[in-house]
mmCIF file of C-alpha atoms in Angstrom:
data_model
loop_
_atom_site.group_PDB
_atom_site.id
_atom_site.type_symbol
_atom_site.label_atom_id
_atom_site.label_comp_id
_atom_site.label_asym_id
_atom_site.label_seq_id
_atom_site.Cartn_x
_atom_site.Cartn_y
_atom_site.Cartn_z
ATOM 1 C CA MET A 1 2.447 23.762 -22.050
ATOM 2 C CA SER A 2 5.491 21.937 -23.438
ATOM 3 C CA THR A 3 5.230 19.312 -20.693
ATOM 4 C CA HIS A 4 1.642 18.632 -21.714
ATOM 5 C CA ILE A 5 2.694 18.209 -25.362
ATOM 6 C CA GLU A 6 5.554 15.904 -24.394
ATOM 7 C CA SER A 7 3.132 13.859 -22.328
ATOM 8 C CA LYS A 8 0.761 13.528 -25.274
ATOM 9 C CA ILE A 9 3.633 12.521 -27.516
ATOM 10 C CA TYR A 10 4.740 9.931 -24.971
ATOM 11 C CA LEU A 11 1.244 8.507 -24.615
ATOM 12 C CA THR A 12 0.866 8.262 -28.383
ATOM 13 C CA ARG A 13 4.216 6.527 -28.710
ATOM 14 C CA ARG A 14 3.372 4.089 -25.918
ATOM 15 C CA SER A 15 -0.054 3.446 -27.397
ATOM 16 C CA GLU A 16 1.444 2.548 -30.760
ATOM 17 C CA LYS A 17 3.744 -0.002 -29.136
ATOM 18 C CA ARG A 18 1.032 -1.875 -27.261
ATOM 19 C CA PRO A 19 0.739 -5.549 -28.275
ATOM 20 C CA GLU A 20 -2.539 -6.458 -29.934
ATOM 21 C CA THR A 21 -3.054 -9.595 -27.855
ATOM 22 C CA PRO A 22 -1.412 -9.029 -24.476
ATOM 23 C CA LEU A 23 -1.465 -11.578 -21.685
ATOM 24 C CA LEU A 24 -3.391 -10.315 -18.681
ATOM 25 C CA SER A 25 -2.377 -11.392 -15.169
ATOM 26 C CA VAL A 26 -4.884 -10.813 -12.367
ATOM 27 C CA ILE A 27 -3.157 -10.750 -8.965
ATOM 28 C CA VAL A 28 -5.485 -11.669 -6.095
ATOM 29 C CA PRO A 29 -4.175 -11.811 -2.484
ATOM 30 C CA VAL A 30 -6.431 -13.987 -0.305
ATOM 31 C CA TYR A 31 -6.587 -14.656 3.419
ATOM 32 C CA ASN A 32 -9.463 -16.724 4.824
ATOM 33 C CA GLU A 33 -11.699 -15.914 1.849
ATOM 34 C CA ALA A 34 -13.199 -19.328 1.015
ATOM 35 C CA GLU A 35 -16.713 -17.929 1.287
ATOM 36 C CA VAL A 36 -16.333 -15.184 -1.310
ATOM 37 C CA ILE A 37 -14.055 -16.881 -3.876
ATOM 38 C CA PRO A 38 -16.898 -18.492 -5.909
ATOM 39 C CA HIS A 39 -18.623 -15.099 -6.232
ATOM 40 C CA PHE A 40 -15.357 -13.497 -7.281
ATOM 41 C CA LEU A 41 -14.544 -16.102 -9.922
ATOM 42 C CA LYS A 42 -18.016 -15.964 -11.398
ATOM 43 C CA GLU A 43 -18.059 -12.184 -11.736
ATOM 44 C CA THR A 44 -14.486 -11.688 -12.874
ATOM 45 C CA GLY A 45 -14.612 -14.677 -15.229
ATOM 46 C CA GLU A 46 -17.489 -13.151 -17.183
ATOM 47 C CA ILE A 47 -15.682 -9.804 -17.471
ATOM 48 C CA LEU A 48 -12.350 -11.339 -18.474
ATOM 49 C CA GLU A 49 -13.963 -13.473 -21.162
ATOM 50 C CA GLN A 50 -15.563 -10.349 -22.631
ATOM 51 C CA THR A 51 -12.155 -8.700 -23.048
ATOM 52 C CA GLY A 52 -11.118 -11.385 -25.538
ATOM 53 C CA LEU A 53 -7.611 -11.508 -24.022
ATOM 54 C CA ASP A 54 -5.648 -14.465 -22.753
ATOM 55 C CA TYR A 55 -5.565 -14.201 -18.981
ATOM 56 C CA GLU A 56 -4.321 -15.899 -15.863
ATOM 57 C CA TYR A 57 -5.158 -15.561 -12.194
ATOM 58 C CA VAL A 58 -2.316 -15.375 -9.693
ATOM 59 C CA PHE A 59 -3.787 -16.164 -6.289
ATOM 60 C CA ILE A 60 -1.598 -15.675 -3.234
ATOM 61 C CA ASP A 61 -2.804 -17.589 -0.201
ATOM 62 C CA ASP A 62 -1.392 -15.550 2.658
ATOM 63 C CA GLY A 63 -1.437 -18.275 5.294
ATOM 64 C CA SER A 64 -5.201 -18.870 5.313
ATOM 65 C CA ARG A 65 -6.619 -21.091 8.048
ATOM 66 C CA ASP A 66 -9.922 -21.887 6.381
ATOM 67 C CA ALA A 67 -10.676 -23.776 3.154
ATOM 68 C CA THR A 68 -9.335 -21.038 0.861
ATOM 69 C CA ALA A 69 -6.529 -23.185 -0.567
ATOM 70 C CA ASP A 70 -8.856 -26.193 -1.024
ATOM 71 C CA VAL A 71 -11.432 -24.119 -2.907
ATOM 72 C CA LEU A 72 -8.806 -22.663 -5.233
ATOM 73 C CA GLU A 73 -7.075 -25.999 -5.773
ATOM 74 C CA GLN A 74 -10.392 -27.528 -6.808
ATOM 75 C CA GLN A 75 -11.056 -24.684 -9.239
ATOM 76 C CA ILE A 76 -7.592 -25.077 -10.772
ATOM 77 C CA ALA A 77 -8.110 -28.829 -11.123
ATOM 78 C CA GLU A 78 -11.322 -28.089 -13.021
ATOM 79 C CA GLY A 79 -9.456 -25.953 -15.540
ATOM 80 C CA LEU A 80 -9.254 -22.458 -14.065
ATOM 81 C CA PRO A 81 -6.312 -20.647 -15.749
ATOM 82 C CA ALA A 82 -4.509 -19.837 -12.534
ATOM 83 C CA ARG A 83 -1.570 -20.480 -10.300
ATOM 84 C CA LEU A 84 -1.841 -20.583 -6.537
ATOM 85 C CA LEU A 85 1.090 -19.385 -4.452
ATOM 86 C CA GLY A 86 0.870 -20.713 -0.922
ATOM 87 C CA LEU A 87 2.892 -18.634 1.532
ATOM 88 C CA SER A 88 4.365 -20.434 4.528
ATOM 89 C CA ARG A 89 2.507 -18.160 6.960
ATOM 90 C CA ASN A 90 0.592 -14.891 7.059
ATOM 91 C CA PHE A 91 3.083 -12.275 5.835
ATOM 92 C CA GLY A 92 0.519 -9.523 5.183
ATOM 93 C CA LYS A 93 -1.087 -8.111 2.084
ATOM 94 C CA GLU A 94 1.935 -6.045 1.027
ATOM 95 C CA ALA A 95 4.131 -9.151 0.948
ATOM 96 C CA ALA A 96 1.393 -11.114 -0.828
ATOM 97 C CA MET A 97 1.155 -8.482 -3.567
ATOM 98 C CA SER A 98 4.938 -8.564 -3.927
ATOM 99 C CA ALA A 99 4.767 -12.328 -4.391
ATOM 100 C CA GLY A 100 2.094 -11.898 -7.043
ATOM 101 C CA LEU A 101 4.187 -9.367 -8.951
ATOM 102 C CA ASP A 102 7.176 -11.726 -8.792
ATOM 103 C CA HIS A 103 5.194 -14.578 -10.368
ATOM 104 C CA ALA A 104 2.907 -12.777 -12.825
ATOM 105 C CA HIS A 105 3.754 -13.424 -16.481
ATOM 106 C CA GLY A 106 1.408 -10.911 -18.084
ATOM 107 C CA ASP A 107 2.085 -7.914 -20.301
ATOM 108 C CA ILE A 108 -0.632 -6.294 -18.192
ATOM 109 C CA VAL A 109 -1.053 -6.879 -14.469
ATOM 110 C CA ILE A 110 -4.200 -6.007 -12.531
ATOM 111 C CA ILE A 111 -4.252 -6.134 -8.736
ATOM 112 C CA VAL A 112 -7.709 -6.665 -7.288
ATOM 113 C CA ASP A 113 -9.186 -7.664 -3.937
ATOM 114 C CA VAL A 114 -11.238 -10.824 -3.791
ATOM 115 C CA ASP A 115 -14.047 -9.258 -1.735
ATOM 116 C CA LEU A 116 -15.511 -7.533 -4.842
ATOM 117 C CA GLN A 117 -15.259 -4.092 -3.286
ATOM 118 C CA ASP A 118 -13.047 -3.381 -6.297
ATOM 119 C CA PRO A 119 -15.595 -3.765 -9.153
ATOM 120 C CA PRO A 120 -14.303 -6.143 -11.860
ATOM 121 C CA SER A 121 -16.595 -4.314 -14.298
ATOM 122 C CA LEU A 122 -13.905 -1.592 -14.467
ATOM 123 C CA ILE A 123 -11.325 -3.955 -15.964
ATOM 124 C CA PRO A 124 -12.294 -3.236 -19.619
ATOM 125 C CA GLN A 125 -11.999 0.513 -18.955
ATOM 126 C CA MET A 126 -8.595 -0.052 -17.381
ATOM 127 C CA ILE A 127 -7.469 -1.905 -20.488
ATOM 128 C CA ASP A 128 -8.775 0.948 -22.653
ATOM 129 C CA GLY A 129 -6.671 3.376 -20.609
ATOM 130 C CA TRP A 130 -3.642 1.131 -21.083
ATOM 131 C CA ARG A 131 -4.213 1.006 -24.834
ATOM 132 C CA ALA A 132 -4.380 4.817 -24.813
ATOM 133 C CA GLY A 133 -0.768 4.855 -23.572
ATOM 134 C CA TYR A 134 -1.084 5.018 -19.781
ATOM 135 C CA ASP A 135 1.233 2.672 -17.900
ATOM 136 C CA VAL A 136 -0.843 2.810 -14.709
ATOM 137 C CA VAL A 137 -4.626 2.960 -14.429
ATOM 138 C CA TYR A 138 -5.754 3.110 -10.804
ATOM 139 C CA GLY A 139 -9.178 2.967 -9.243
ATOM 140 C CA LEU A 140 -10.141 6.138 -7.378
ATOM 141 C CA ARG A 141 -12.762 5.634 -4.678
ATOM 142 C CA VAL A 142 -15.165 8.578 -4.859
ATOM 143 C CA ASP A 143 -17.801 7.077 -2.572
ATOM 144 C CA ARG A 144 -16.729 5.176 0.555
ATOM 145 C CA SER A 145 -20.124 5.079 2.225
ATOM 146 C CA SER A 146 -19.645 1.348 2.792
ATOM 147 C CA ASP A 147 -16.802 2.231 5.211
ATOM 148 C CA THR A 148 -17.403 3.565 8.705
ATOM 149 C CA LEU A 149 -17.171 7.280 9.423
ATOM 150 C CA MET A 150 -14.082 6.670 11.540
ATOM 151 C CA LYS A 151 -12.322 4.791 8.740
ATOM 152 C CA ARG A 152 -13.185 7.450 6.153
ATOM 153 C CA SER A 153 -11.981 10.234 8.429
ATOM 154 C CA THR A 154 -8.696 8.571 9.379
ATOM 155 C CA ALA A 155 -8.012 7.635 5.745
ATOM 156 C CA ARG A 156 -8.536 11.230 4.667
ATOM 157 C CA MET A 157 -6.202 12.458 7.415
ATOM 158 C CA PHE A 158 -3.527 9.918 6.482
ATOM 159 C CA TYR A 159 -3.475 10.804 2.775
ATOM 160 C CA ARG A 160 -3.309 14.505 3.609
ATOM 161 C CA LEU A 161 -0.473 14.007 6.089
ATOM 162 C CA PHE A 162 1.453 11.665 3.805
ATOM 163 C CA ASN A 163 1.335 14.053 0.843
ATOM 164 C CA LYS A 164 2.484 16.954 3.022
ATOM 165 C CA LEU A 165 5.439 15.084 4.514
ATOM 166 C CA ALA A 166 6.598 12.761 1.729
ATOM 167 C CA ASN A 167 8.454 13.807 -1.406
ATOM 168 C CA ILE A 168 5.983 11.967 -3.653
ATOM 169 C CA GLU A 169 2.313 12.551 -4.406
ATOM 170 C CA MET A 170 0.021 9.646 -3.530
ATOM 171 C CA PRO A 171 -3.521 10.059 -4.916
ATOM 172 C CA PRO A 172 -6.020 10.230 -2.027
ATOM 173 C CA ASN A 173 -8.480 7.325 -1.898
ATOM 174 C CA ALA A 174 -6.511 5.331 -4.465
ATOM 175 C CA GLY A 175 -6.277 1.767 -3.208
ATOM 176 C CA ASP A 176 -4.394 -1.242 -4.533
ATOM 177 C CA PHE A 177 -6.914 -1.811 -7.329
ATOM 178 C CA ARG A 178 -4.957 -0.860 -10.426
ATOM 179 C CA LEU A 179 -3.592 -1.920 -13.790
ATOM 180 C CA LEU A 180 0.183 -1.932 -14.285
ATOM 181 C CA ASP A 181 2.080 -2.208 -17.528
ATOM 182 C CA ARG A 182 4.928 -4.733 -17.624
ATOM 183 C CA ALA A 183 7.425 -1.828 -17.562
ATOM 184 C CA VAL A 184 5.988 -0.681 -14.231
ATOM 185 C CA VAL A 185 6.068 -4.219 -12.822
ATOM 186 C CA ASP A 186 9.710 -4.605 -13.841
ATOM 187 C CA ALA A 187 10.494 -1.288 -12.131
ATOM 188 C CA LEU A 188 8.783 -2.422 -8.927
ATOM 189 C CA LEU A 189 10.733 -5.693 -8.979
ATOM 190 C CA GLN A 190 13.964 -3.683 -8.802
ATOM 191 C CA LEU A 191 13.045 -2.319 -5.366
ATOM 192 C CA PRO A 192 14.575 -4.625 -2.730
ATOM 193 C CA GLU A 193 13.271 -3.010 0.447
ATOM 194 C CA ARG A 194 11.515 -5.082 3.127
ATOM 195 C CA ASN A 195 9.144 -2.316 4.215
ATOM 196 C CA ARG A 196 6.679 -2.888 1.365
ATOM 197 C CA PHE A 197 4.206 -0.022 1.542
ATOM 198 C CA MET A 198 2.877 -0.741 -1.936
ATOM 199 C CA LYS A 199 0.718 2.366 -2.389
ATOM 200 C CA GLY A 200 3.825 4.455 -1.824
ATOM 201 C CA LEU A 201 5.920 2.278 -4.139
ATOM 202 C CA PHE A 202 3.311 2.577 -6.894
ATOM 203 C CA ALA A 203 3.561 6.360 -6.612
ATOM 204 C CA TRP A 204 7.354 6.381 -6.275
ATOM 205 C CA VAL A 205 8.117 4.577 -9.543
ATOM 206 C CA GLY A 206 6.113 7.167 -11.464
ATOM 207 C CA PHE A 207 5.042 6.453 -15.083
ATOM 208 C CA PRO A 208 1.996 8.099 -16.719
ATOM 209 C CA ALA A 209 -1.080 7.286 -14.666
ATOM 210 C CA MET A 210 -4.809 7.633 -15.190
ATOM 211 C CA ALA A 211 -7.472 7.733 -12.477
ATOM 212 C CA LEU A 212 -10.677 5.750 -12.893
ATOM 213 C CA PRO A 213 -13.359 6.922 -10.400
ATOM 214 C CA TYR A 214 -15.724 4.365 -8.900
ATOM 215 C CA GLU A 215 -18.054 3.882 -5.969
ATOM 216 C CA ARG A 216 -16.837 1.368 -3.442
ATOM 217 C CA PRO A 217 -19.544 -1.226 -2.704
ATOM 218 C CA ALA A 218 -19.874 -3.385 0.403
ATOM 219 C CA ARG A 219 -18.231 -6.799 0.644
ATOM 220 C CA ARG A 220 -20.097 -9.533 -1.200
ATOM 221 C CA ALA A 221 -19.433 -12.115 1.525
ATOM 222 C CA GLY A 222 -17.160 -12.803 4.472
ATOM 223 C CA ASN A 223 -15.594 -10.320 6.860
ATOM 224 C CA GLY A 224 -12.863 -7.728 6.434
ATOM 225 C CA LYS A 225 -9.435 -8.557 7.859
ATOM 226 C CA TRP A 226 -8.354 -5.044 8.798
ATOM 227 C CA ASN A 227 -8.741 -3.466 12.213
ATOM 228 C CA TYR A 228 -7.729 -0.060 13.501
ATOM 229 C CA TRP A 229 -4.556 -1.313 15.157
ATOM 230 C CA LYS A 230 -3.380 -2.822 11.860
ATOM 231 C CA LEU A 231 -4.332 0.342 10.008
ATOM 232 C CA TRP A 232 -2.403 2.448 12.520
ATOM 233 C CA ASN A 233 0.746 0.343 12.080
ATOM 234 C CA PHE A 234 0.195 0.391 8.329
ATOM 235 C CA ALA A 235 0.117 4.198 8.388
ATOM 236 C CA ILE A 236 3.317 4.338 10.466
ATOM 237 C CA ASP A 237 5.038 2.027 7.976
ATOM 238 C CA GLY A 238 3.940 4.249 5.120
ATOM 239 C CA LEU A 239 5.155 7.482 6.686
ATOM 240 C CA THR A 240 8.499 6.186 7.917
ATOM 241 C CA GLY A 241 9.113 4.368 4.630
ATOM 242 C CA PHE A 242 8.857 7.487 2.490
ATOM 243 C CA THR A 243 9.844 10.488 4.562
ATOM 244 C CA THR A 244 12.309 11.504 7.271
ATOM 245 C CA MET A 245 10.248 14.589 8.072
ATOM 246 C CA PRO A 246 9.128 13.253 11.497
ATOM 247 C CA LEU A 247 12.778 13.258 12.583
ATOM 248 C CA ARG A 248 13.165 16.817 11.380
ATOM 249 C CA ILE A 249 9.994 17.867 13.153
ATOM 250 C CA TRP A 250 11.311 16.513 16.438
ATOM 251 C CA PHE A 251 14.647 18.228 15.791
ATOM 252 C CA TYR A 252 12.986 21.610 15.261
ATOM 253 C CA GLY A 253 10.576 20.943 18.128
ATOM 254 C CA GLY A 254 13.471 20.087 20.431
ATOM 255 C CA ALA A 255 15.301 23.235 19.407
ATOM 256 C CA LEU A 256 12.201 25.329 20.070
ATOM 257 C CA LEU A 257 11.610 23.779 23.512
ATOM 258 C CA SER A 258 15.276 24.215 24.399
ATOM 259 C CA GLY A 259 15.021 27.872 23.489
ATOM 260 C CA ILE A 260 11.924 28.294 25.624
ATOM 261 C CA ALA A 261 13.587 26.490 28.539
ATOM 262 C CA PHE A 262 16.696 28.694 28.248
ATOM 263 C CA ALA A 263 14.575 31.838 28.163
ATOM 264 C CA TYR A 264 12.636 30.713 31.228
ATOM 265 C CA ALA A 265 15.864 29.881 33.088
ATOM 266 C CA LEU A 266 17.214 33.324 32.251
ATOM 267 C CA TYR A 267 13.987 34.846 33.542
ATOM 268 C CA LEU A 268 14.339 32.976 36.853
ATOM 269 C CA VAL A 269 17.955 34.072 37.256
ATOM 270 C CA LEU A 270 17.094 37.705 36.624
ATOM 271 C CA ARG A 271 14.092 37.549 38.955
ATOM 272 C CA VAL A 272 16.210 36.164 41.786
ATOM 273 C CA PHE A 273 18.935 38.697 41.053
ATOM 274 C CA PHE A 274 16.594 41.663 41.289
ATOM 275 C CA THR A 275 14.036 40.481 43.856
ATOM 276 C CA GLY A 276 15.989 38.114 46.057
ATOM 277 C CA ILE A 277 15.962 34.350 46.714
ATOM 278 C CA ASP A 278 12.827 32.624 45.499
ATOM 279 C CA VAL A 279 11.695 29.123 46.483
ATOM 280 C CA PRO A 280 10.266 27.400 43.369
ATOM 281 C CA GLY A 281 7.032 25.472 43.664
ATOM 282 C CA TYR A 282 7.084 21.686 43.693
ATOM 283 C CA THR A 283 4.111 21.386 41.306
ATOM 284 C CA SER A 284 5.620 23.542 38.585
ATOM 285 C CA LEU A 285 8.906 21.655 38.914
ATOM 286 C CA MET A 286 7.245 18.246 38.498
ATOM 287 C CA VAL A 287 5.084 19.411 35.585
ATOM 288 C CA THR A 288 8.131 20.735 33.774
ATOM 289 C CA LEU A 289 10.134 17.585 34.512
ATOM 290 C CA LEU A 290 7.382 15.240 33.317
ATOM 291 C CA PHE A 291 6.741 17.347 30.216
ATOM 292 C CA PHE A 292 10.333 17.284 29.048
ATOM 293 C CA SER A 293 10.687 13.612 29.977
ATOM 294 C CA GLY A 294 7.707 12.839 27.772
ATOM 295 C CA ILE A 295 9.218 14.826 24.910
ATOM 296 C CA GLN A 296 12.466 12.875 25.269
ATOM 297 C CA LEU A 297 10.663 9.536 25.236
ATOM 298 C CA LEU A 298 8.669 10.538 22.154
ATOM 299 C CA SER A 299 11.870 11.577 20.415
ATOM 300 C CA ILE A 300 13.581 8.313 21.299
ATOM 301 C CA GLY A 301 10.536 6.389 20.078
ATOM 302 C CA MET A 302 10.555 8.243 16.756
ATOM 303 C CA ILE A 303 14.242 7.529 16.273
ATOM 304 C CA GLY A 304 13.564 3.914 17.256
ATOM 305 C CA GLU A 305 11.025 3.549 14.440
ATOM 306 C CA TYR A 306 13.674 4.389 11.879
ATOM 307 C CA VAL A 307 16.374 2.319 13.603
ATOM 308 C CA SER A 308 14.059 -0.710 13.618
ATOM 309 C CA ARG A 309 13.595 -0.361 9.863
ATOM 310 C CA LEU A 310 17.350 -0.201 9.383
ATOM 311 C CA PHE A 311 17.572 -3.354 11.512
ATOM 312 C CA ASN A 312 15.025 -5.165 9.335
ATOM 313 C CA GLU A 313 16.743 -4.099 6.127
ATOM 314 C CA ALA A 314 20.171 -5.154 7.453
ATOM 315 C CA LYS A 315 18.952 -8.705 8.172
ATOM 316 C CA GLN A 316 17.995 -9.098 4.490
ATOM 317 C CA ARG A 317 15.292 -11.630 5.190
ATOM 318 C CA PRO A 318 13.009 -12.377 2.223
ATOM 319 C CA VAL A 319 9.727 -10.502 2.051
ATOM 320 C CA TYR A 320 7.837 -13.819 1.914
ATOM 321 C CA LEU A 321 8.421 -17.575 1.749
ATOM 322 C CA LEU A 322 6.591 -19.949 -0.563
ATOM 323 C CA GLN A 323 5.247 -23.151 0.896
ATOM 324 C CA ASP A 324 3.935 -24.589 -2.350
ATOM 325 C CA VAL A 325 2.827 -23.627 -5.859
ATOM 326 C CA ILE A 326 -0.139 -25.137 -7.669
ATOM 327 C CA GLU A 327 0.149 -24.473 -11.377
ATOM 328 C CA GLY A 328 -2.889 -24.693 -13.619
ATOM 329 C CA LYS A 329 -3.165 -24.462 -17.383
ATOM 330 C CA VAL A 330 -2.370 -20.819 -17.979
ATOM 331 C CA PRO A 331 -1.663 -19.168 -21.343
ATOM 332 C CA GLY A 332 1.949 -19.542 -22.370
ATOM 333 C CA LYS A 333 2.711 -22.116 -19.683
ATOM 334 C CA ASN A 334 0.372 -25.066 -19.931
ATOM 335 C CA THR A 335 2.310 -27.455 -17.754
ATOM 336 C CA GLY A 336 -0.598 -29.116 -16.026
ATOM 337 C CA THR A 337 -1.162 -29.181 -12.297
ATOM 338 C CA GLU A 338 1.609 -29.770 -9.821
ATOM 339 C CA THR A 339 1.963 -29.409 -6.088
#
């Protein structure tokens, strides 16, 4: 009960300290999205104007090979309050979001996908939640009928597994669509790791959070960039970045198998001792050998996953590299357009 009261007190205190006219930064990672950008700008522009706040777009072009950069550059030249960060190659969405957080100036930051599967109509409600004292307001997908059955099933399994193994609680079906207070952004910028599983990082930093349920619509235009191989690797990155439980599981599994093997060896010794010499079968020998060899290889592979992450961290390479920045007339920094 006391925790609930303290939370209410905290929210009230935070609410009272909110600026009346905050700057809103909208972070939008893009990769080969030239087709959908006009739809996105039209829909989000209408919503952002209704909020009455000063706002800026922070587009991150993650190495697009179509006309994405040209479309955005033209929009900025025509007066769109935005900056375009051009990455030197495709670094992935997690790196693109990190770049956006690094370059967003807003008191409030909203991360949203350009494909309009994250409804911009929720932005005013997110701002209301922020004004109520919440530092994080995240979209919670309650209807994913636009996704395939396989994707829904694997996503549900991943969230369940992650929350059982990791020492943090990540809300199931909460994507990257969320509002972050500047305090949360500053906390995220203190995390130097190269394995940028952002959903996990959002949960790790904590801060009072509010869920905003919504139904996930289909893409407005273009094609999705994810495939099951990328999603599989993404899940591995998430699990190994936030828990060492897989190593412990293999340790306990190895101990259990060793115990079973010792018991079986003792059984064979006693059987020979009491019944005489026994010639073991070739099939059972090969099955046992292959089984334990497979267990060893799996164990080595699991250890290798963690060692590879240590290797990447030790190299201290930047998460992303900027190729160019196109700066439009954004609130608080009206410097014109430069390339």
